[in-house]
Coordinates of C-alpha atoms in Angstrom, one line a residue:
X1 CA 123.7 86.6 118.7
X2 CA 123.7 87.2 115.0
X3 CA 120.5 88.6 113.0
X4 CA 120.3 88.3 109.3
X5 CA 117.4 89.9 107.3
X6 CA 116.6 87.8 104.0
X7 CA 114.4 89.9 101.5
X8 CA 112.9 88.0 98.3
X9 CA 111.1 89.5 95.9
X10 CA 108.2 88.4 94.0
X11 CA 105.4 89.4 91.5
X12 CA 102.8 89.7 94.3
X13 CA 105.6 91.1 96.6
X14 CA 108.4 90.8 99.1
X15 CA 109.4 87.6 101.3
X16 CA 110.9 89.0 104.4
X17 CA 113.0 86.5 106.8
X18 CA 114.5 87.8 109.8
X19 CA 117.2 85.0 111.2
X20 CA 118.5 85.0 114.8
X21 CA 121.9 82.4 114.8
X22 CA 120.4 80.6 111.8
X23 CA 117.0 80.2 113.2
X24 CA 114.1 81.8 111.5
X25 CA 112.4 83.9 113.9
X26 CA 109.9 86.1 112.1
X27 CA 108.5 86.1 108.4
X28 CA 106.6 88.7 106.7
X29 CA 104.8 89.0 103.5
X30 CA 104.5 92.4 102.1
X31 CA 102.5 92.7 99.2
X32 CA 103.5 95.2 96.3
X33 CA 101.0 98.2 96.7
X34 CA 100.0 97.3 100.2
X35 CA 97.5 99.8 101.8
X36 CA 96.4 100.2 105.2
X37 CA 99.5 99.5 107.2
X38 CA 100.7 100.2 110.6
X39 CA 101.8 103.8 110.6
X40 CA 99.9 104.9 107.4
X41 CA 98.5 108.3 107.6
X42 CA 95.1 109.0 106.2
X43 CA 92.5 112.5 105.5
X44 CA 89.4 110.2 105.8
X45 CA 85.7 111.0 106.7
X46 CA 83.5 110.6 110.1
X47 CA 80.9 108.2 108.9
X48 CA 79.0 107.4 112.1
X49 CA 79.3 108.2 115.4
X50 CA 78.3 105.5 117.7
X51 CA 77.5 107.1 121.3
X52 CA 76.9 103.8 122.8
X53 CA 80.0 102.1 122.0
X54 CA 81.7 105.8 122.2
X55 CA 83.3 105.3 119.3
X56 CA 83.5 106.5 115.3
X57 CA 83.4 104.7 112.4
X58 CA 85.9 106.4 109.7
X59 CA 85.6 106.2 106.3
X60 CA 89.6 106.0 104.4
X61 CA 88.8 103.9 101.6
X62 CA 88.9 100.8 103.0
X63 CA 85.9 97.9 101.9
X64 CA 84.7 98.7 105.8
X65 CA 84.8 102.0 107.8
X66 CA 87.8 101.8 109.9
X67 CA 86.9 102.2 113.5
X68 CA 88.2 104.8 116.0
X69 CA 87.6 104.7 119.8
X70 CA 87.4 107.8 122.3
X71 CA 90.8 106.6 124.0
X72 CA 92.4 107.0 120.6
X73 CA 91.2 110.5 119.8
X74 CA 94.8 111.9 121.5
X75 CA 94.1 115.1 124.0
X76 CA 95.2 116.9 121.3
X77 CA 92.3 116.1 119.0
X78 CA 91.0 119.5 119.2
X79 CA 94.2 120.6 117.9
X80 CA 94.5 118.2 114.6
X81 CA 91.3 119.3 114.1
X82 CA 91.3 122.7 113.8
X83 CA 95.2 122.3 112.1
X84 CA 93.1 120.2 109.4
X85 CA 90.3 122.1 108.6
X86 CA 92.8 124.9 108.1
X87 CA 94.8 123.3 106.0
X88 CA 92.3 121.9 104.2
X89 CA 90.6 125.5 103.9
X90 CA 93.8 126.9 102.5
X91 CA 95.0 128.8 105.4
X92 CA 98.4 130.2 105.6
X93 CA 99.4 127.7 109.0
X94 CA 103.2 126.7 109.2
X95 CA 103.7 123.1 108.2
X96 CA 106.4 123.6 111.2
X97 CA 103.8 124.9 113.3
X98 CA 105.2 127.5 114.3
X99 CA 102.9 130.5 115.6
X100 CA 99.9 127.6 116.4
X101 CA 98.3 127.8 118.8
X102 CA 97.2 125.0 120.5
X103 CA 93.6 124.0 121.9
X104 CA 93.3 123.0 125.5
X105 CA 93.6 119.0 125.8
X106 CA 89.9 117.3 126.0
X107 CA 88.9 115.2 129.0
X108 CA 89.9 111.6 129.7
X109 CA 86.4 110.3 130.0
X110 CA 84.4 113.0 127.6
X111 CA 82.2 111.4 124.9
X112 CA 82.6 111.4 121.1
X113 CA 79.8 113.0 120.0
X114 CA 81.4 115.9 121.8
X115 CA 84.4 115.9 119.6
X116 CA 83.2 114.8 116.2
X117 CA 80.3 115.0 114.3
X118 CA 79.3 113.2 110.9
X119 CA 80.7 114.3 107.4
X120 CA 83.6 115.9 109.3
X121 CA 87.2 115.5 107.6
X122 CA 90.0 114.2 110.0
X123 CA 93.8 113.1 110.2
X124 CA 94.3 109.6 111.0
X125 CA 96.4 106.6 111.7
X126 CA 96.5 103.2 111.2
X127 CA 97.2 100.8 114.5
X128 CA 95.4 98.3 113.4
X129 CA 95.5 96.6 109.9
X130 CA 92.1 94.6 108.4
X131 CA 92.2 91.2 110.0
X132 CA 89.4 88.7 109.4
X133 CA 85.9 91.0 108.8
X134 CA 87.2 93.8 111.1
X135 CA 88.1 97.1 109.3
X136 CA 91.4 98.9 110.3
X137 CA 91.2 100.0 113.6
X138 CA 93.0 104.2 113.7
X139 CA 94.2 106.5 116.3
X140 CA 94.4 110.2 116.4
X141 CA 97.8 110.1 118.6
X142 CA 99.5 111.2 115.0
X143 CA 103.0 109.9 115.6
X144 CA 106.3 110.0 113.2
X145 CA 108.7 107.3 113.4
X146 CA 112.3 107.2 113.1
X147 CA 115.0 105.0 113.9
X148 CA 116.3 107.2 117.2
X149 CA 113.2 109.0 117.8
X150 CA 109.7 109.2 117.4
X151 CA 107.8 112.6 116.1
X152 CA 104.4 113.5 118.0
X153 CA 102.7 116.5 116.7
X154 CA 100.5 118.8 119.0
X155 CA 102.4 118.0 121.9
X156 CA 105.5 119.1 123.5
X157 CA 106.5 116.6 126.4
X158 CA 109.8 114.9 125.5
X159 CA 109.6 110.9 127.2
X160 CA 112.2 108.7 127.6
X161 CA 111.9 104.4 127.1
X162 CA 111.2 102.7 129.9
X163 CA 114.0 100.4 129.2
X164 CA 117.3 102.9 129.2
X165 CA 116.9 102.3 133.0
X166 CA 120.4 104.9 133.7
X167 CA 119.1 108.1 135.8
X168 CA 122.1 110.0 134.3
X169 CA 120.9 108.7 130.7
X170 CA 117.9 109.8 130.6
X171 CA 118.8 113.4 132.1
X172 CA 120.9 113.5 129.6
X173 CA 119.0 112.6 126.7
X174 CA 115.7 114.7 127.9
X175 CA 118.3 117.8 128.4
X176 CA 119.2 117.0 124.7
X177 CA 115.6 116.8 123.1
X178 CA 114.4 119.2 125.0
X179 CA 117.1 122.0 123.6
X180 CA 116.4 120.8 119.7
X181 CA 112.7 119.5 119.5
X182 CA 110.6 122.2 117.4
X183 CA 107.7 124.5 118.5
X184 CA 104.2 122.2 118.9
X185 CA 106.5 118.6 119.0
X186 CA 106.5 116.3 121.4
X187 CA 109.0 113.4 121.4
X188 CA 109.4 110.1 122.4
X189 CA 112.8 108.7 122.6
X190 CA 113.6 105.4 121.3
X191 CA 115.8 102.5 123.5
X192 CA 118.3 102.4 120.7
X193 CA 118.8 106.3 121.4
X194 CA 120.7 105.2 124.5
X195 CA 124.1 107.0 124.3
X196 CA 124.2 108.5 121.0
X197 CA 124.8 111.7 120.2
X198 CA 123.2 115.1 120.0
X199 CA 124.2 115.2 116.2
X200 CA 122.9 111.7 115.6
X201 CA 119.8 112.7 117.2
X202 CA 119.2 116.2 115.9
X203 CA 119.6 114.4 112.3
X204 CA 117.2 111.5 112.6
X205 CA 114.7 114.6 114.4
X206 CA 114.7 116.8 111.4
X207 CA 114.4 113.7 109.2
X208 CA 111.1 113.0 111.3
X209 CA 109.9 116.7 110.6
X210 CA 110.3 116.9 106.6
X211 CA 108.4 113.7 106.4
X212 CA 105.9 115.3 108.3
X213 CA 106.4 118.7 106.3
X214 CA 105.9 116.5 103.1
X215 CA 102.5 115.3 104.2
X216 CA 101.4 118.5 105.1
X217 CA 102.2 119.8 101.7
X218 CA 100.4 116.9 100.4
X219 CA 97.2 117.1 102.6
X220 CA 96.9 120.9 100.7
X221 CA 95.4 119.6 97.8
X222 CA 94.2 116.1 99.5
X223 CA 90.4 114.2 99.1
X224 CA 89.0 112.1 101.2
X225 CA 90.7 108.8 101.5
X226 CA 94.2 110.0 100.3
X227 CA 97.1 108.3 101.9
X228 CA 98.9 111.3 103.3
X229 CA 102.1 109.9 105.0
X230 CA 103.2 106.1 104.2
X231 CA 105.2 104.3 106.8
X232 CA 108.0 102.7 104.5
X233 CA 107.8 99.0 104.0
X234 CA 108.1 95.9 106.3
X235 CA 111.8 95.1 105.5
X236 CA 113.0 98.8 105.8
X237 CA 111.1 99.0 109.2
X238 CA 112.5 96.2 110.5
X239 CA 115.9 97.5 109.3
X240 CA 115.2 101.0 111.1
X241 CA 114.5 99.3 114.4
X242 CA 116.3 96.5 115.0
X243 CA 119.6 97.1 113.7
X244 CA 122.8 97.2 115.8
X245 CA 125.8 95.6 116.2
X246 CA 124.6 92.2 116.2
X247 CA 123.0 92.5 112.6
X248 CA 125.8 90.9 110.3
X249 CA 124.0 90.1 107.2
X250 CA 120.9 91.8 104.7
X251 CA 120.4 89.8 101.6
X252 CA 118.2 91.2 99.0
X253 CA 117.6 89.9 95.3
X254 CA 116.4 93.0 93.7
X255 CA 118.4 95.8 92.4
X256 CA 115.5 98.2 93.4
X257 CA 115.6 96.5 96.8
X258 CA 119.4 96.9 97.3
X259 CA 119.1 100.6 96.2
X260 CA 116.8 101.4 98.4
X261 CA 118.4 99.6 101.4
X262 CA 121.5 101.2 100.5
X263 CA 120.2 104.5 100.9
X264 CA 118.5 103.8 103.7
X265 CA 121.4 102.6 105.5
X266 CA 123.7 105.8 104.2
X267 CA 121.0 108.0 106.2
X268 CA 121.1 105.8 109.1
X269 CA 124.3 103.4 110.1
X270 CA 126.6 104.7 107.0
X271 CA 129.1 102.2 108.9
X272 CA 126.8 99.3 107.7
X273 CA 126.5 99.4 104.2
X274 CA 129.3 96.6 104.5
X275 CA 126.2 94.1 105.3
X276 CA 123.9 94.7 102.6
X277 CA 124.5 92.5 100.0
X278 CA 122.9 91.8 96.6
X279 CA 122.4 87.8 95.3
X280 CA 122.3 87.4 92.1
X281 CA 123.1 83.4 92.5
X282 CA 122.4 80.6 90.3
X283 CA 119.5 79.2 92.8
X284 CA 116.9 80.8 94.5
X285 CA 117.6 83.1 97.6
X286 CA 115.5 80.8 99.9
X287 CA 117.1 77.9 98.5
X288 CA 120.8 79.0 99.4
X289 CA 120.2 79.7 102.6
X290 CA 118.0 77.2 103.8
X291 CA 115.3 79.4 104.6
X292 CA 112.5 77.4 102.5
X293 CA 113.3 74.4 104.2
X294 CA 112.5 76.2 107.4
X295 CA 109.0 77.5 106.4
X296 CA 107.6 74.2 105.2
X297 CA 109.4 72.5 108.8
X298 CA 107.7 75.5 111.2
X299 CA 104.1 76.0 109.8
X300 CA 102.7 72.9 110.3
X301 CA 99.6 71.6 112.6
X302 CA 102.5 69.8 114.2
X303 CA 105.8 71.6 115.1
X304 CA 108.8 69.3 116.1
X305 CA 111.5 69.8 119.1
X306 CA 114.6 68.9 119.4
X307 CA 114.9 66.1 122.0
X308 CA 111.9 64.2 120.3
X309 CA 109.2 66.4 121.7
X310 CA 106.8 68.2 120.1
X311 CA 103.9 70.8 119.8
X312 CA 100.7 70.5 118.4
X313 CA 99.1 74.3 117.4
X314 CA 95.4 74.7 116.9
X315 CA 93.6 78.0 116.2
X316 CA 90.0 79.1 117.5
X317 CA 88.0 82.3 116.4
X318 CA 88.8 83.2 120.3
X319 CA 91.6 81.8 120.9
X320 CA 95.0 79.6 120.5
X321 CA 96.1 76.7 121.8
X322 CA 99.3 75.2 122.1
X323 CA 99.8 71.9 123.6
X324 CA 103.3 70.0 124.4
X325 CA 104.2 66.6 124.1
X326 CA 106.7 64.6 124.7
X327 CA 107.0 62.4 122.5
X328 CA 109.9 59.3 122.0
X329 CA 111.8 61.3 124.7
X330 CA 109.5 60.1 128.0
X331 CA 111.7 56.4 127.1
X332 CA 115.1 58.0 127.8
X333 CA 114.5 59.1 131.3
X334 CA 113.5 57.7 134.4
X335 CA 112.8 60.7 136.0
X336 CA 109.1 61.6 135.2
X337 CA 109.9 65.3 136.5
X338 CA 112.7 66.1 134.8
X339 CA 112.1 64.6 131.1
X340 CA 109.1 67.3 131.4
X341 CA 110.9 70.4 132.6
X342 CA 113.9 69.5 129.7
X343 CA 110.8 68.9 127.2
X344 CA 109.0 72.6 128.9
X345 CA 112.3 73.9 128.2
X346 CA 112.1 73.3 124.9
X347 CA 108.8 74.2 123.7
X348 CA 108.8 77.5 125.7
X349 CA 111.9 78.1 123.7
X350 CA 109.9 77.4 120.4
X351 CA 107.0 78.9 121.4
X352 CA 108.1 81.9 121.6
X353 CA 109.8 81.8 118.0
X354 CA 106.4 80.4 116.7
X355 CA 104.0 83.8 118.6
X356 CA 106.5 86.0 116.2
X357 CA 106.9 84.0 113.6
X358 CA 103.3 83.2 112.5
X359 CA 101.8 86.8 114.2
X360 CA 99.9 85.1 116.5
X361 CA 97.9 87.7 118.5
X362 CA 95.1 87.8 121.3
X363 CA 95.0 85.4 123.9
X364 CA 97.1 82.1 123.5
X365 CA 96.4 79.0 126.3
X366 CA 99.6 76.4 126.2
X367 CA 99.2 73.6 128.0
X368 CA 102.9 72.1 129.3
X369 CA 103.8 68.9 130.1
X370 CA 102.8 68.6 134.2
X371 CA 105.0 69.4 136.8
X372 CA 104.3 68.0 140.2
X373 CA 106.7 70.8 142.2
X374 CA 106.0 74.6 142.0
X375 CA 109.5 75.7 141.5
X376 CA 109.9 73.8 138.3
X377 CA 107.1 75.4 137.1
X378 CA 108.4 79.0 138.2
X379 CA 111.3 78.3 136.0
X380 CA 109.6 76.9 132.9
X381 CA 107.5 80.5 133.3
X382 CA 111.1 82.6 133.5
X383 CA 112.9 81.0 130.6
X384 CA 109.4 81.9 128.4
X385 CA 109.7 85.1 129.6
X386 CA 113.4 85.4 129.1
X387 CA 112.7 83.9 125.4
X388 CA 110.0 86.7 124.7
X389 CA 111.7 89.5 125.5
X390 CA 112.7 89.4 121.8
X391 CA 109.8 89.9 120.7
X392 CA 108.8 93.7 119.5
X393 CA 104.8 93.0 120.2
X394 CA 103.4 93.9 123.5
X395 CA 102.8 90.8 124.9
X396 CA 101.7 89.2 128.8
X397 CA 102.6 86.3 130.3
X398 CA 100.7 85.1 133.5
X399 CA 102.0 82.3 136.0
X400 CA 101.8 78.7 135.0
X401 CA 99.0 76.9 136.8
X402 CA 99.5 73.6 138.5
X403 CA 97.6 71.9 136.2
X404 CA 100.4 73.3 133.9
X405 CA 98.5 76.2 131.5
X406 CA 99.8 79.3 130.5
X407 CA 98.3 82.2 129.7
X408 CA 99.7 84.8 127.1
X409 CA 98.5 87.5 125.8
X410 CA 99.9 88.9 122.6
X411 CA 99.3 92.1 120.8
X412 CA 98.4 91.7 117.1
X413 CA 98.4 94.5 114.6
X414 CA 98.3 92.4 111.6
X415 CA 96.5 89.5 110.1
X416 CA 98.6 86.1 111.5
X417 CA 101.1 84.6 108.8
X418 CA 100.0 81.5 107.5
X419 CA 101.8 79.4 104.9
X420 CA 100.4 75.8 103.3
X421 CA 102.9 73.2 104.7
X422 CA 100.4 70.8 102.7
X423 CA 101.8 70.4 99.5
X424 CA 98.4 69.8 96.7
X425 CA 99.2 67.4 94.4
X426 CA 100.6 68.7 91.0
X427 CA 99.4 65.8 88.9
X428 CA 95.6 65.1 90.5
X429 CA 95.2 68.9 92.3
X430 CA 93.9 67.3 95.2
X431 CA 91.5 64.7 93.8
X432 CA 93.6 61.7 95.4
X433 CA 95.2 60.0 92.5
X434 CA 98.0 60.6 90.8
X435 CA 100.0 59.3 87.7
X436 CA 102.3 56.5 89.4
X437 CA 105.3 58.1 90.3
X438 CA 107.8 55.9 88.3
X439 CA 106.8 57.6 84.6
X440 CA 107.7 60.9 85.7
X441 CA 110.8 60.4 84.4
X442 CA 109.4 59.0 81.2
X443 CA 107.5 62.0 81.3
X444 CA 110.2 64.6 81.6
X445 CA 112.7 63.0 79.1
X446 CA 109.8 62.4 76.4
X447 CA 109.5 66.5 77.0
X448 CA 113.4 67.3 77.1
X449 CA 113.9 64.9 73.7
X450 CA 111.1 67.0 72.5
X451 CA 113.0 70.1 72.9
X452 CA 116.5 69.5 71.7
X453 CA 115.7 66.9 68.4
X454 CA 112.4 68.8 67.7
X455 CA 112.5 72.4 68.1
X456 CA 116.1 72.8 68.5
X457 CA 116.7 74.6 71.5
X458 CA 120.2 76.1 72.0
X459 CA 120.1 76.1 76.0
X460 CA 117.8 74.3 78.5
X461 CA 117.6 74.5 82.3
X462 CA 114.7 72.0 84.2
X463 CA 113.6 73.1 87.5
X464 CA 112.7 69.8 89.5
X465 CA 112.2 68.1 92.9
X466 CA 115.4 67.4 94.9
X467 CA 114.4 63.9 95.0
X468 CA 114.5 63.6 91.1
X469 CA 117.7 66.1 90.9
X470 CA 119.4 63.4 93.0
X471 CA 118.0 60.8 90.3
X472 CA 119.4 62.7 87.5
X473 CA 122.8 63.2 88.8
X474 CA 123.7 60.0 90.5
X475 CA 126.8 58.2 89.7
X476 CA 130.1 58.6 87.8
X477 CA 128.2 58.6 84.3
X478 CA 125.0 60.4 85.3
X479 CA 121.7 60.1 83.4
X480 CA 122.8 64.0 83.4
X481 CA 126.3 63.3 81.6
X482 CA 124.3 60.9 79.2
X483 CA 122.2 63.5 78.0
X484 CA 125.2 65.6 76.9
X485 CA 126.4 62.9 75.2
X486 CA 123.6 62.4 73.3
X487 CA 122.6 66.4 72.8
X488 CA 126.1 67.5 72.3
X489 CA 124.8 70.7 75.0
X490 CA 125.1 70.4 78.7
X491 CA 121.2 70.4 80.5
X492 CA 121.3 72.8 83.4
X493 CA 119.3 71.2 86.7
X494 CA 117.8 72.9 89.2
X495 CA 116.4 72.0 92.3
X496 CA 113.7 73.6 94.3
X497 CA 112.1 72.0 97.3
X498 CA 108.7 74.1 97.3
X499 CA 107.7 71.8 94.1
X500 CA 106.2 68.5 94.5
X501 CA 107.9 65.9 93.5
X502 CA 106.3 64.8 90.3
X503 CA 106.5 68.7 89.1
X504 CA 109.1 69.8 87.0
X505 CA 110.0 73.1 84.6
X506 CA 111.8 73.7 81.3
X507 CA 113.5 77.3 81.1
X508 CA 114.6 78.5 77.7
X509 CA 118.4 80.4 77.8
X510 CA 116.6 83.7 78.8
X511 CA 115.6 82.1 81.9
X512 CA 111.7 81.5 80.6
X513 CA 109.3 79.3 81.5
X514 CA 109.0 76.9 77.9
X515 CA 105.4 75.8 77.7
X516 CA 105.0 72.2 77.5
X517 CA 101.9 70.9 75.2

């Protein structure tokens, strides 16, 4: 299984495209000067404290207070807190914390208004980004992350992951942490840790503690609402924990991009740098690689399946709904039973691409083809299960019910991706009538003859439809090769499927946009 991480950037920011075998599996938008992310670290201010709902309502500069609940303080709480307000108050405390001591752990089920009280500064995190009205939702549970392990302050247990499932493993790996980890840290050890080395280890560690040790220095001479730690952005992340030996490709079309990557990877997997390559191609990274296609194909109402099937995807304020269909594929087979298990097979396959790819997070009711016997409906529930485990949200998947429904439940940190498969009309913008589609060509070669006779341009390139690049180039003697003949300069083409196809673009030979009158 091969992954390949595609990383575009744009004006507003980076388009991030994860591939598994070709397939796109997750994409990401990640906006240039993003706040509020998973992982940030803030200094904000206790706005309100809520008894009722036992909660806080924080304010870190967000439009809305950012809400924190009692189960997110952290037993430690007592701890950041008094760290904070020493720091804060310019007291000589190690940013190492060494010499701290620390404040007996609060209760499970105390109250907030026991813990916090209004105006008081305090060190949080963001779990949670802004989705829909909600406000970011934070956690006190201050936690570092890096790609072997993961840095909790205040604390000094080392745990293991659940899934390196070897007894001598984990012996080894807690022996291991345990004999490096600093004063007042606690660790948790990451599933790609699994038999690496102490030196790996120990490096990735003390990477975790200067970035720590950086935002302490920077919370010194912090106000309210500062970011004090940033968690670095979506593509690096994704770099950080997911690569291995199965990653064989990471595609970036910035230089700052590829430099960053690049020294990223020679902290991390200096064996890897082979991968990361820079594209600096005549056509548009999305374009190469087919990746645009994919978007417009998978973010549809409508979602198609291989064998003919397909899905139809509808979103509530309290829920999702998936619902399968066969489609041309119930006239190939007799069998009533098995053209729905094949079709189940397929959609739970796609399903589960389509919860990661578009975000899709809280509860999510699919309703499969019916299956009259039990067993076929214990299998269509194991191969979803089997395609999730993929999948780096938290996520539940309950028993398929014999009038065929599952029931997932997905965890969502993040507003869902959305893309417009829907392409608004270039000529009309959505008013229902166009110019008839047979003058465009008048159109553009009125504009082009414009160009070369009048204003004499030395070089032109026109970004157009595929449909009309295929017009322009058809033939032994192309309209193309005509124009050369008649300009005396060749007339670059170049198509792009994400315009429609009465939409067209003149570059000048420094790759500008020309402005047509």
């Amino acid at each position: 299984m091969s992954n390949e991480l595609f990383i575009s950037s744009t004006d507003k920011g980076e388009r991030i495209a994860l591939l598994q075998d070709k397939r796109l599996i997750e994409y990401h938008f990640d906006e240039a000067e993003h706040q509020f992310s998973v992982g940030d670290i803030y200094l904000g201010t206790v706005k309100k404290v809520v008894s009722g709902l036992n909660a806080a309502f924080i304010d870190i500069g967000y439009e809305k207070d950012a809400f924190l609940h009692y189960h997110d303080l952290s037993p430690n709480i007592e701890s950041l807190n008094a760290y904070t307000k020493g720091i804060l108050n310019k007291k000589p405390f190690s940013k190492r914390l060494k010499g701290f001591k620390l404040k007996p752990q609060i209760d499970k089920l105390g109250k907030i208004t026991d813990v916090l009280t209004k105006g008081q500064p305090i060190l949080v995190q963001v779990v949670k980004e802004p989705i829909s009205s909600k406000g970011p939702r934070l956690s006190c549970d201050i936690s570092i992350a890096g790609r072997y392990v993961v840095l909790v302050p205040f604390a000094n247990a080392v745990n293991i992951s659940k899934k390196i499932t070897s007894k001598q493993e984990r012996q080894r790996l807690h022996k291991m942490l345990s004999s490096v980890k600093p004063e007042n840290f606690g660790v948790i050890v990451r599933t790609v840790a699994e038999n690496k080395d102490l030196e790996e280890l120990q490096k990735d560690l003390e990477e975790c503690v200067e970035k720590w040790e950086k935002g302490i220095y920077k919370l010194k001479k912090a106000k309210p609402r500062d970011r004090i730690v940033s968690e670095m952005n979506r593509a690096a992340s994704i770099l950080r924990d997911m690569l291995n030996d199965n990653f064989d490709n990471v595609v970036v079309d910035s230089k700052d991009n590829f430099d960053k990557l690049k020294a990223l990877l020679q902290s991390i997997a200096p064996e890897k740098l082979k991968i990361l390559k820079f594209h600096n191609g005549k056509s548009k990274l999305y374009e190469q690689y087919g990746i645009e296609r994919q978007l417009k194909s998978l973010f549809g109402r409508s979602v198609s399946l291989p064998s003919g099937g397909y899905l139809i995807i509808e979103h509530t304020e309290a829920l999702h709904v998936i619902d399968v269909n066969s489609g041309n594929k119930s006239t190939r087979e007799e069998d009533q039973e098995a053209t729905a298990v094949n079709v189940n097979k397929e959609a739970a396959r796609e399903i589960a691409r389509q919860l990661r790819l578009r975000d899709m997070g809280g509860i999510v009711v699919v309703d499969f083809i019916d299956m009259k016997q039990a067993a076929n409906r214990k299998e269509i529930n194991a191969a979803l299960k089997a395609e999730m485990k993929g999948d780096r949200s938290k996520y539940t998947v309950l028993p398929i019910t014999k009038f065929g429904l599952a029931q997932i439940t997905r965890q969502r940190v993040r507003p869902e991706m959305n893309i417009v498969t829907k392409e608004k009309c270039p000529s009309c913008n959505g008013t229902g009538s166009i110019q008839a589609s047979i003058t465009v060509t008048d159109l553009l070669e009125n504009h082009l003859d414009h160009l070369m006779e009048k204003q004499n341009e030395s070089k032109v390139s026109i970004i157009l439809h595929p449909f009309l690049y295929a017009y322009y180039r058809e033939g032994i003697i192309s309209r193309q090769m005509k124009w050369f003949f008649e300009y005396k300069k060749w007339i670059k083409l170049i198509k792009d499927t994400s315009l429609g196809i009465t939409e067209f673009h003149f570059l000048n030979s420094h790759g500008e946009e020309i402005e047509l009158k």
